[in-house]
Amino acid sequence: MVFFVSSRFVLPVLLLFISINRFSSAARRLSVSDQTQEPFLFQYHNGPLLTGQISVNLIWYGKFRPSQRAIISDFIDSLSSRKLITAQPSVATWWKATEKYFNLVKPKKTSPPLLSLGTQILDEKYSLGKSLSGKQIVQLASKGGQKDAINVVLTSSDVAVEGFCSSKCGLHGSSLSAKRINRKISKFAYIWVGNSETQCPGQCAWPLHQPIYGPQNPPLVAPNNDVGLDGMVINLASLLAGTATNPFGNGYFQGPKEAPLEAASTCPGVYGKGAYPGYAGDLLVDSTTGASYNAHGVNGRKYLLPALFDPSTSTCSTLP
């Protein structure tokens, strides 16, 4: 479901200079300068936000082991989990931070989407080949349900995607639905994230892999012992936050519509308190595996999730 609101506000914030990519991309840029720039505006652009019950449909393209698929599906289940997760901080706590975007909208008739795991589609035979264009990503995303849904295309490590590694690690966008809903033309939101394990883990799975440039600190141990999939969780989390708060390119963002900074991409490289270029911040460490994480999920999972921009304080907010 989408909800249209008409109020508008502007939030100033000081950020470090960062390089950005094309519209709604989640490419990693680790070359962050310590030179501050003039304040810029993080702004609501009066468009629809996602709200209500939203199914997250997963389209698996290529070869993924069942254990790898479980890492992602458990993460989705953790976002709005009805299961009691006593260990804190949790994935659900992280997602709850998006409520601040909805609370600032007037009239206050919106609430963040309640995400749940929808259908999962397996395309293990590479129906469109192993080199995909942007249009083919949309084609794959269209296979999922398009009403009250976010369709997520996940490509395996042996699949090349237009712009992957060179300019982005994933992206989100929208496309016209194939069927009219209530006799009206509508759009559906989609996300694409690639497994960078064999192609560019230094760019798309940092800090779980040595970066390709910048400070060469040792990488962190992946919380689920899979650098590629744990890196996908980081990018998927960022894009889900961007999709909820800017699903159709006229929600919350800063900068040009073609290359916006959104809820998570406004805070690149920040995962814990005290983060700085080359250092992800203070994180929890599993005493048995040595893995670094900042959020607990269902089924005993642990995840590393990015900081989210807090529109009420104009700061990057990390889990406690």
mmCIF file of C-alpha atoms in Angstrom:
data_model
loop_
_atom_site.group_PDB
_atom_site.id
_atom_site.type_symbol
_atom_site.label_atom_id
_atom_site.label_comp_id
_atom_site.label_asym_id
_atom_site.label_seq_id
_atom_site.Cartn_x
_atom_site.Cartn_y
_atom_site.Cartn_z
ATOM 1 C CA MET A 1 0.000 0.000 0.000
ATOM 2 C CA VAL A 2 1.211 3.531 -0.652
ATOM 3 C CA PHE A 3 0.066 6.605 1.222
ATOM 4 C CA PHE A 4 0.151 10.106 -0.260
ATOM 5 C CA VAL A 5 0.882 13.079 1.967
ATOM 6 C CA SER A 6 1.165 16.734 1.128
ATOM 7 C CA SER A 7 3.167 18.426 3.862
ATOM 8 C CA ARG A 8 6.782 19.420 3.383
ATOM 9 C CA PHE A 9 9.737 20.169 5.610
ATOM 10 C CA VAL A 10 13.435 20.733 5.267
ATOM 11 C CA LEU A 11 16.145 19.350 7.512
ATOM 12 C CA PRO A 12 19.701 20.728 7.453
ATOM 13 C CA VAL A 13 22.631 18.418 8.115
ATOM 14 C CA LEU A 14 26.409 18.597 7.933
ATOM 15 C CA LEU A 15 27.996 15.576 6.295
ATOM 16 C CA LEU A 16 31.441 14.529 5.202
ATOM 17 C CA PHE A 17 32.046 14.861 1.482
ATOM 18 C CA ILE A 18 31.259 11.624 -0.296
ATOM 19 C CA SER A 19 31.017 10.591 -3.897
ATOM 20 C CA ILE A 20 27.633 9.285 -4.980
ATOM 21 C CA ASN A 21 26.266 7.239 -7.817
ATOM 22 C CA ARG A 22 23.212 7.076 -10.017
ATOM 23 C CA PHE A 23 19.618 7.111 -8.786
ATOM 24 C CA SER A 24 18.877 4.833 -5.861
ATOM 25 C CA SER A 25 22.133 2.892 -6.092
ATOM 26 C CA ALA A 26 23.889 1.382 -3.111
ATOM 27 C CA ALA A 27 27.454 1.282 -4.390
ATOM 28 C CA ARG A 28 30.119 1.429 -1.722
ATOM 29 C CA ARG A 29 32.354 4.473 -1.760
ATOM 30 C CA LEU A 30 35.012 4.151 0.922
ATOM 31 C CA SER A 31 37.065 7.187 -0.061
ATOM 32 C CA VAL A 32 35.561 9.607 2.429
ATOM 33 C CA SER A 33 37.364 12.888 2.954
ATOM 34 C CA ASP A 34 37.602 14.610 6.325
ATOM 35 C CA GLN A 35 36.824 17.962 4.773
ATOM 36 C CA THR A 36 33.320 19.148 5.673
ATOM 37 C CA GLN A 37 31.172 20.920 3.142
ATOM 38 C CA GLU A 38 28.395 23.443 3.315
ATOM 39 C CA PRO A 39 25.196 22.200 4.966
ATOM 40 C CA PHE A 40 22.826 20.479 2.586
ATOM 41 C CA LEU A 41 19.135 19.779 2.867
ATOM 42 C CA PHE A 42 17.594 16.404 3.594
ATOM 43 C CA GLN A 43 14.103 16.959 2.315
ATOM 44 C CA TYR A 44 10.673 15.396 1.949
ATOM 45 C CA HIS A 45 9.386 15.815 -1.601
ATOM 46 C CA ASN A 46 5.659 15.213 -0.983
ATOM 47 C CA GLY A 47 5.493 11.826 -2.685
ATOM 48 C CA PRO A 48 4.060 8.517 -1.484
ATOM 49 C CA LEU A 49 5.694 6.404 1.188
ATOM 50 C CA LEU A 50 5.218 2.684 1.661
ATOM 51 C CA THR A 51 2.917 1.811 4.531
ATOM 52 C CA GLY A 52 0.756 -1.030 5.793
ATOM 53 C CA GLN A 53 1.330 -4.747 5.275
ATOM 54 C CA ILE A 54 4.068 -5.250 2.672
ATOM 55 C CA SER A 55 5.278 -8.604 1.354
ATOM 56 C CA VAL A 56 8.952 -8.886 0.484
ATOM 57 C CA ASN A 57 9.161 -11.327 -2.423
ATOM 58 C CA LEU A 58 12.578 -12.824 -3.164
ATOM 59 C CA ILE A 59 13.635 -13.721 -6.720
ATOM 60 C CA TRP A 60 16.795 -15.820 -6.504
ATOM 61 C CA TYR A 61 18.715 -15.670 -9.789
ATOM 62 C CA GLY A 62 21.522 -18.171 -10.135
ATOM 63 C CA LYS A 63 22.999 -20.673 -7.719
ATOM 64 C CA PHE A 64 22.435 -20.175 -4.005
ATOM 65 C CA ARG A 65 22.754 -22.862 -1.358
ATOM 66 C CA PRO A 66 19.751 -23.352 0.957
ATOM 67 C CA SER A 67 21.909 -22.135 3.851
ATOM 68 C CA GLN A 68 22.600 -18.914 1.947
ATOM 69 C CA ARG A 69 18.936 -18.343 1.169
ATOM 70 C CA ALA A 70 18.172 -18.821 4.865
ATOM 71 C CA ILE A 71 20.477 -15.931 5.812
ATOM 72 C CA ILE A 72 18.386 -13.533 3.726
ATOM 73 C CA SER A 73 14.963 -14.976 4.550
ATOM 74 C CA ASP A 74 15.725 -14.928 8.282
ATOM 75 C CA PHE A 75 16.762 -11.293 7.936
ATOM 76 C CA ILE A 76 13.429 -10.402 6.326
ATOM 77 C CA ASP A 77 11.582 -12.326 9.042
ATOM 78 C CA SER A 78 13.547 -10.377 11.647
ATOM 79 C CA LEU A 79 12.524 -6.909 10.411
ATOM 80 C CA SER A 80 8.974 -6.958 11.737
ATOM 81 C CA SER A 81 9.155 -10.190 13.633
ATOM 82 C CA ARG A 82 6.201 -11.253 15.725
ATOM 83 C CA LYS A 83 8.513 -13.715 17.432
ATOM 84 C CA LEU A 84 9.887 -12.552 20.751
ATOM 85 C CA ILE A 85 13.548 -11.647 20.365
ATOM 86 C CA THR A 86 14.883 -11.017 23.854
ATOM 87 C CA ALA A 87 18.444 -10.315 22.754
ATOM 88 C CA GLN A 88 19.029 -6.644 22.011
ATOM 89 C CA PRO A 89 19.742 -4.688 19.944
ATOM 90 C CA SER A 90 17.614 -6.432 17.331
ATOM 91 C CA VAL A 91 16.940 -6.165 13.605
ATOM 92 C CA ALA A 92 13.379 -5.100 14.469
ATOM 93 C CA THR A 93 14.775 -2.260 16.610
ATOM 94 C CA TRP A 94 16.899 -1.133 13.671
ATOM 95 C CA TRP A 95 13.868 -1.107 11.345
ATOM 96 C CA LYS A 96 11.753 0.726 13.920
ATOM 97 C CA ALA A 97 14.057 3.734 13.453
ATOM 98 C CA THR A 98 12.351 4.369 10.091
ATOM 99 C CA GLU A 99 9.220 5.372 12.043
ATOM 100 C CA LYS A 100 10.749 8.809 12.548
ATOM 101 C CA TYR A 101 10.346 9.561 8.857
ATOM 102 C CA PHE A 102 6.658 8.785 9.032
ATOM 103 C CA ASN A 103 6.103 10.574 12.349
ATOM 104 C CA LEU A 104 7.367 13.869 10.912
ATOM 105 C CA VAL A 105 4.794 13.832 8.121
ATOM 106 C CA LYS A 106 1.671 15.880 8.729
ATOM 107 C CA PRO A 107 -1.084 14.931 9.041
ATOM 108 C CA LYS A 108 0.214 11.958 10.985
ATOM 109 C CA LYS A 109 -1.730 9.263 9.183
ATOM 110 C CA THR A 110 1.201 7.198 8.037
ATOM 111 C CA SER A 111 3.143 4.411 9.688
ATOM 112 C CA PRO A 112 6.168 2.482 8.462
ATOM 113 C CA PRO A 113 5.458 -0.680 6.507
ATOM 114 C CA LEU A 114 5.124 -3.947 8.352
ATOM 115 C CA LEU A 115 7.349 -6.186 6.258
ATOM 116 C CA SER A 116 6.880 -9.930 5.994
ATOM 117 C CA LEU A 117 8.512 -12.620 3.896
ATOM 118 C CA GLY A 118 6.427 -13.290 0.794
ATOM 119 C CA THR A 119 6.992 -15.748 -2.020
ATOM 120 C CA GLN A 120 10.404 -17.008 -3.078
ATOM 121 C CA ILE A 121 11.110 -17.713 -6.744
ATOM 122 C CA LEU A 122 14.142 -19.752 -7.797
ATOM 123 C CA ASP A 123 15.750 -19.221 -11.205
ATOM 124 C CA GLU A 124 18.715 -21.565 -10.969
ATOM 125 C CA LYS A 125 19.009 -22.099 -14.724
ATOM 126 C CA TYR A 126 19.907 -18.476 -15.526
ATOM 127 C CA SER A 127 16.864 -17.934 -17.768
ATOM 128 C CA LEU A 128 18.246 -14.603 -19.019
ATOM 129 C CA GLY A 129 21.900 -15.610 -19.107
ATOM 130 C CA LYS A 130 24.771 -14.634 -16.846
ATOM 131 C CA SER A 131 25.090 -11.014 -17.942
ATOM 132 C CA LEU A 132 22.071 -8.853 -17.117
ATOM 133 C CA SER A 133 21.046 -5.353 -18.114
ATOM 134 C CA GLY A 134 19.012 -2.967 -16.008
ATOM 135 C CA LYS A 135 15.922 -3.770 -18.066
ATOM 136 C CA GLN A 136 16.392 -7.459 -17.393
ATOM 137 C CA ILE A 137 16.559 -6.796 -13.660
ATOM 138 C CA VAL A 138 13.135 -5.130 -13.928
ATOM 139 C CA GLN A 139 11.927 -8.088 -15.986
ATOM 140 C CA LEU A 140 12.976 -10.467 -13.213
ATOM 141 C CA ALA A 141 11.471 -8.231 -10.525
ATOM 142 C CA SER A 142 8.150 -8.327 -12.372
ATOM 143 C CA LYS A 143 7.861 -12.047 -11.627
ATOM 144 C CA GLY A 144 6.869 -11.316 -8.040
ATOM 145 C CA GLY A 145 3.487 -10.130 -6.832
ATOM 146 C CA GLN A 146 3.026 -6.423 -7.456
ATOM 147 C CA LYS A 147 0.351 -5.364 -4.972
ATOM 148 C CA ASP A 148 1.511 -4.270 -1.518
ATOM 149 C CA ALA A 149 4.929 -5.754 -2.206
ATOM 150 C CA ILE A 150 8.636 -5.129 -2.644
ATOM 151 C CA ASN A 151 10.195 -7.500 -5.167
ATOM 152 C CA VAL A 152 13.844 -8.239 -4.446
ATOM 153 C CA VAL A 153 16.100 -9.690 -7.149
ATOM 154 C CA LEU A 154 19.191 -11.401 -5.736
ATOM 155 C CA THR A 155 21.907 -12.397 -8.223
ATOM 156 C CA SER A 156 24.538 -15.034 -7.504
ATOM 157 C CA SER A 157 28.276 -14.452 -7.492
ATOM 158 C CA ASP A 158 28.724 -15.670 -11.078
ATOM 159 C CA VAL A 159 26.222 -13.225 -12.561
ATOM 160 C CA ALA A 160 27.374 -9.915 -14.048
ATOM 161 C CA VAL A 161 24.926 -7.026 -13.870
ATOM 162 C CA GLU A 162 25.167 -3.709 -15.682
ATOM 163 C CA GLY A 163 27.103 -1.317 -13.435
ATOM 164 C CA PHE A 164 27.794 -3.934 -10.753
ATOM 165 C CA CYS A 165 31.079 -3.216 -8.941
ATOM 166 C CA SER A 166 31.965 -0.327 -11.257
ATOM 167 C CA SER A 167 29.270 1.995 -9.929
ATOM 168 C CA LYS A 168 26.955 0.124 -7.571
ATOM 169 C CA CYS A 169 26.358 -2.918 -5.399
ATOM 170 C CA GLY A 170 22.589 -2.829 -5.744
ATOM 171 C CA LEU A 171 19.742 -0.450 -6.445
ATOM 172 C CA HIS A 172 16.073 0.161 -5.862
ATOM 173 C CA GLY A 173 13.482 1.639 -8.172
ATOM 174 C CA SER A 174 9.928 1.259 -9.383
ATOM 175 C CA SER A 175 8.147 0.045 -12.498
ATOM 176 C CA LEU A 176 4.610 0.075 -13.852
ATOM 177 C CA SER A 177 2.548 -2.888 -12.743
ATOM 178 C CA ALA A 178 1.449 -5.293 -15.437
ATOM 179 C CA LYS A 179 -2.119 -5.272 -14.110
ATOM 180 C CA ARG A 180 -4.294 -2.359 -13.093
ATOM 181 C CA ILE A 181 -5.262 -2.173 -9.439
ATOM 182 C CA ASN A 182 -8.783 -0.855 -8.851
ATOM 183 C CA ARG A 183 -8.802 0.090 -12.542
ATOM 184 C CA LYS A 184 -5.861 2.407 -11.996
ATOM 185 C CA ILE A 185 -2.339 2.243 -13.370
ATOM 186 C CA SER A 186 0.019 1.613 -10.469
ATOM 187 C CA LYS A 187 3.687 1.081 -9.767
ATOM 188 C CA PHE A 188 5.515 -1.548 -7.774
ATOM 189 C CA ALA A 189 8.791 -1.158 -5.917
ATOM 190 C CA TYR A 190 11.756 -3.407 -6.557
ATOM 191 C CA ILE A 191 15.306 -3.934 -5.305
ATOM 192 C CA TRP A 192 18.315 -5.637 -6.815
ATOM 193 C CA VAL A 193 21.392 -6.776 -4.846
ATOM 194 C CA GLY A 194 24.303 -8.802 -6.188
ATOM 195 C CA ASN A 195 26.594 -11.263 -4.426
ATOM 196 C CA SER A 196 30.007 -9.611 -4.684
ATOM 197 C CA GLU A 197 32.032 -12.461 -3.169
ATOM 198 C CA THR A 198 34.038 -13.274 -6.309
ATOM 199 C CA GLN A 199 33.711 -9.971 -8.179
ATOM 200 C CA CYS A 200 34.235 -7.037 -5.814
ATOM 201 C CA PRO A 201 33.969 -7.891 -2.095
ATOM 202 C CA GLY A 202 36.357 -5.061 -1.250
ATOM 203 C CA GLN A 203 33.809 -2.590 -2.544
ATOM 204 C CA CYS A 204 30.470 -4.248 -1.844
ATOM 205 C CA ALA A 205 31.153 -6.323 1.283
ATOM 206 C CA TRP A 206 33.296 -3.952 3.347
ATOM 207 C CA PRO A 207 33.952 -4.061 6.309
ATOM 208 C CA LEU A 208 33.738 -7.849 6.009
ATOM 209 C CA HIS A 209 36.475 -7.851 3.351
ATOM 210 C CA GLN A 210 39.655 -5.849 2.846
ATOM 211 C CA PRO A 211 38.719 -2.586 1.064
ATOM 212 C CA ILE A 212 39.972 -1.955 -2.456
ATOM 213 C CA TYR A 213 41.178 1.502 -1.438
ATOM 214 C CA GLY A 214 41.459 3.647 1.660
ATOM 215 C CA PRO A 215 42.776 2.567 5.081
ATOM 216 C CA GLN A 216 43.754 -1.102 4.971
ATOM 217 C CA ASN A 217 42.533 -2.277 8.366
ATOM 218 C CA PRO A 218 41.895 -6.016 8.821
ATOM 219 C CA PRO A 219 38.397 -7.079 7.722
ATOM 220 C CA LEU A 220 35.797 -8.082 10.270
ATOM 221 C CA VAL A 221 34.606 -11.659 10.608
ATOM 222 C CA ALA A 222 31.226 -12.083 8.882
ATOM 223 C CA PRO A 223 28.416 -12.779 11.379
ATOM 224 C CA ASN A 224 26.999 -15.678 9.322
ATOM 225 C CA ASN A 225 30.380 -16.875 8.083
ATOM 226 C CA ASP A 226 29.589 -15.872 4.502
ATOM 227 C CA VAL A 227 31.208 -12.660 3.289
ATOM 228 C CA GLY A 228 29.128 -12.554 0.107
ATOM 229 C CA LEU A 229 25.733 -13.091 1.758
ATOM 230 C CA ASP A 230 26.467 -10.967 4.822
ATOM 231 C CA GLY A 231 27.536 -8.223 2.434
ATOM 232 C CA MET A 232 24.245 -8.656 0.584
ATOM 233 C CA VAL A 233 22.367 -8.193 3.873
ATOM 234 C CA ILE A 234 24.132 -4.866 4.443
ATOM 235 C CA ASN A 235 23.165 -3.604 0.993
ATOM 236 C CA LEU A 236 19.645 -5.053 1.160
ATOM 237 C CA ALA A 237 19.060 -3.370 4.515
ATOM 238 C CA SER A 238 20.178 -0.024 3.104
ATOM 239 C CA LEU A 239 17.935 -0.397 0.075
ATOM 240 C CA LEU A 240 14.900 -1.503 2.077
ATOM 241 C CA ALA A 241 15.178 1.652 4.190
ATOM 242 C CA GLY A 242 15.483 3.714 1.010
ATOM 243 C CA THR A 243 12.539 1.937 -0.596
ATOM 244 C CA ALA A 244 10.239 2.493 2.390
ATOM 245 C CA THR A 245 11.026 6.206 2.638
ATOM 246 C CA ASN A 246 11.583 7.011 -1.047
ATOM 247 C CA PRO A 247 9.851 4.276 -3.054
ATOM 248 C CA PHE A 248 9.088 6.232 -6.222
ATOM 249 C CA GLY A 249 11.773 8.916 -6.280
ATOM 250 C CA ASN A 250 9.743 11.692 -4.626
ATOM 251 C CA GLY A 251 9.899 10.795 -0.946
ATOM 252 C CA TYR A 252 12.748 11.526 1.460
ATOM 253 C CA PHE A 253 16.168 12.251 -0.010
ATOM 254 C CA GLN A 254 18.866 14.862 -0.443
ATOM 255 C CA GLY A 255 20.477 16.001 -3.651
ATOM 256 C CA PRO A 256 19.436 15.379 -7.255
ATOM 257 C CA LYS A 257 16.654 12.887 -7.882
ATOM 258 C CA GLU A 258 18.944 10.946 -10.223
ATOM 259 C CA ALA A 259 21.562 10.403 -7.508
ATOM 260 C CA PRO A 260 19.899 10.850 -4.120
ATOM 261 C CA LEU A 261 21.215 10.312 -0.641
ATOM 262 C CA GLU A 262 18.595 8.369 1.291
ATOM 263 C CA ALA A 263 17.946 7.004 4.776
ATOM 264 C CA ALA A 264 21.011 4.733 4.856
ATOM 265 C CA SER A 265 23.182 5.988 1.985
ATOM 266 C CA THR A 266 23.460 9.334 3.795
ATOM 267 C CA CYS A 267 25.614 7.516 6.374
ATOM 268 C CA PRO A 268 28.185 5.552 4.318
ATOM 269 C CA GLY A 269 30.616 3.331 6.190
ATOM 270 C CA VAL A 270 28.962 3.870 9.584
ATOM 271 C CA TYR A 271 27.898 0.774 11.552
ATOM 272 C CA GLY A 272 28.643 1.653 15.158
ATOM 273 C CA LYS A 273 29.479 4.542 17.430
ATOM 274 C CA GLY A 274 32.847 6.166 16.842
ATOM 275 C CA ALA A 275 33.020 5.199 13.156
ATOM 276 C CA TYR A 276 35.471 7.010 10.883
ATOM 277 C CA PRO A 277 36.913 6.300 7.407
ATOM 278 C CA GLY A 278 38.301 2.777 7.479
ATOM 279 C CA TYR A 279 36.732 1.951 10.861
ATOM 280 C CA ALA A 280 33.143 0.674 10.977
ATOM 281 C CA GLY A 281 32.612 1.715 14.591
ATOM 282 C CA ASP A 282 32.288 -0.038 17.940
ATOM 283 C CA LEU A 283 30.488 -3.341 17.401
ATOM 284 C CA LEU A 284 29.497 -6.434 19.325
ATOM 285 C CA VAL A 285 31.759 -9.468 18.909
ATOM 286 C CA ASP A 286 30.660 -13.080 19.163
ATOM 287 C CA SER A 287 32.823 -14.696 21.832
ATOM 288 C CA THR A 288 32.832 -18.050 20.028
ATOM 289 C CA THR A 289 33.296 -17.131 16.365
ATOM 290 C CA GLY A 290 34.897 -13.711 16.679
ATOM 291 C CA ALA A 291 32.301 -12.333 14.260
ATOM 292 C CA SER A 292 31.308 -8.667 14.449
ATOM 293 C CA TYR A 293 27.631 -7.685 14.455
ATOM 294 C CA ASN A 294 25.227 -5.085 15.782
ATOM 295 C CA ALA A 295 21.786 -6.726 15.582
ATOM 296 C CA HIS A 296 20.129 -9.967 16.683
ATOM 297 C CA GLY A 297 17.581 -11.713 14.461
ATOM 298 C CA VAL A 298 15.277 -14.705 14.505
ATOM 299 C CA ASN A 299 16.613 -18.250 14.830
ATOM 300 C CA GLY A 300 19.651 -17.007 16.723
ATOM 301 C CA ARG A 301 20.934 -14.991 13.758
ATOM 302 C CA LYS A 302 23.328 -12.077 14.050
ATOM 303 C CA TYR A 303 23.634 -9.343 11.436
ATOM 304 C CA LEU A 304 25.707 -6.278 10.643
ATOM 305 C CA LEU A 305 23.432 -3.389 9.618
ATOM 306 C CA PRO A 306 24.208 0.167 8.451
ATOM 307 C CA ALA A 307 23.450 3.317 10.393
ATOM 308 C CA LEU A 308 20.304 5.225 9.435
ATOM 309 C CA PHE A 309 19.945 8.963 9.101
ATOM 310 C CA ASP A 310 17.759 10.347 11.894
ATOM 311 C CA PRO A 311 15.585 13.111 10.379
ATOM 312 C CA SER A 312 14.649 14.471 13.795
ATOM 313 C CA THR A 313 18.244 15.136 14.858
ATOM 314 C CA SER A 314 19.982 15.354 11.450
ATOM 315 C CA THR A 315 22.570 12.788 12.558
ATOM 316 C CA CYS A 316 23.531 9.236 11.643
ATOM 317 C CA SER A 317 21.983 6.935 14.225
ATOM 318 C CA THR A 318 23.500 3.563 15.100
ATOM 319 C CA LEU A 319 22.102 0.753 17.189
ATOM 320 C CA PRO A 320 23.034 1.071 20.880
#
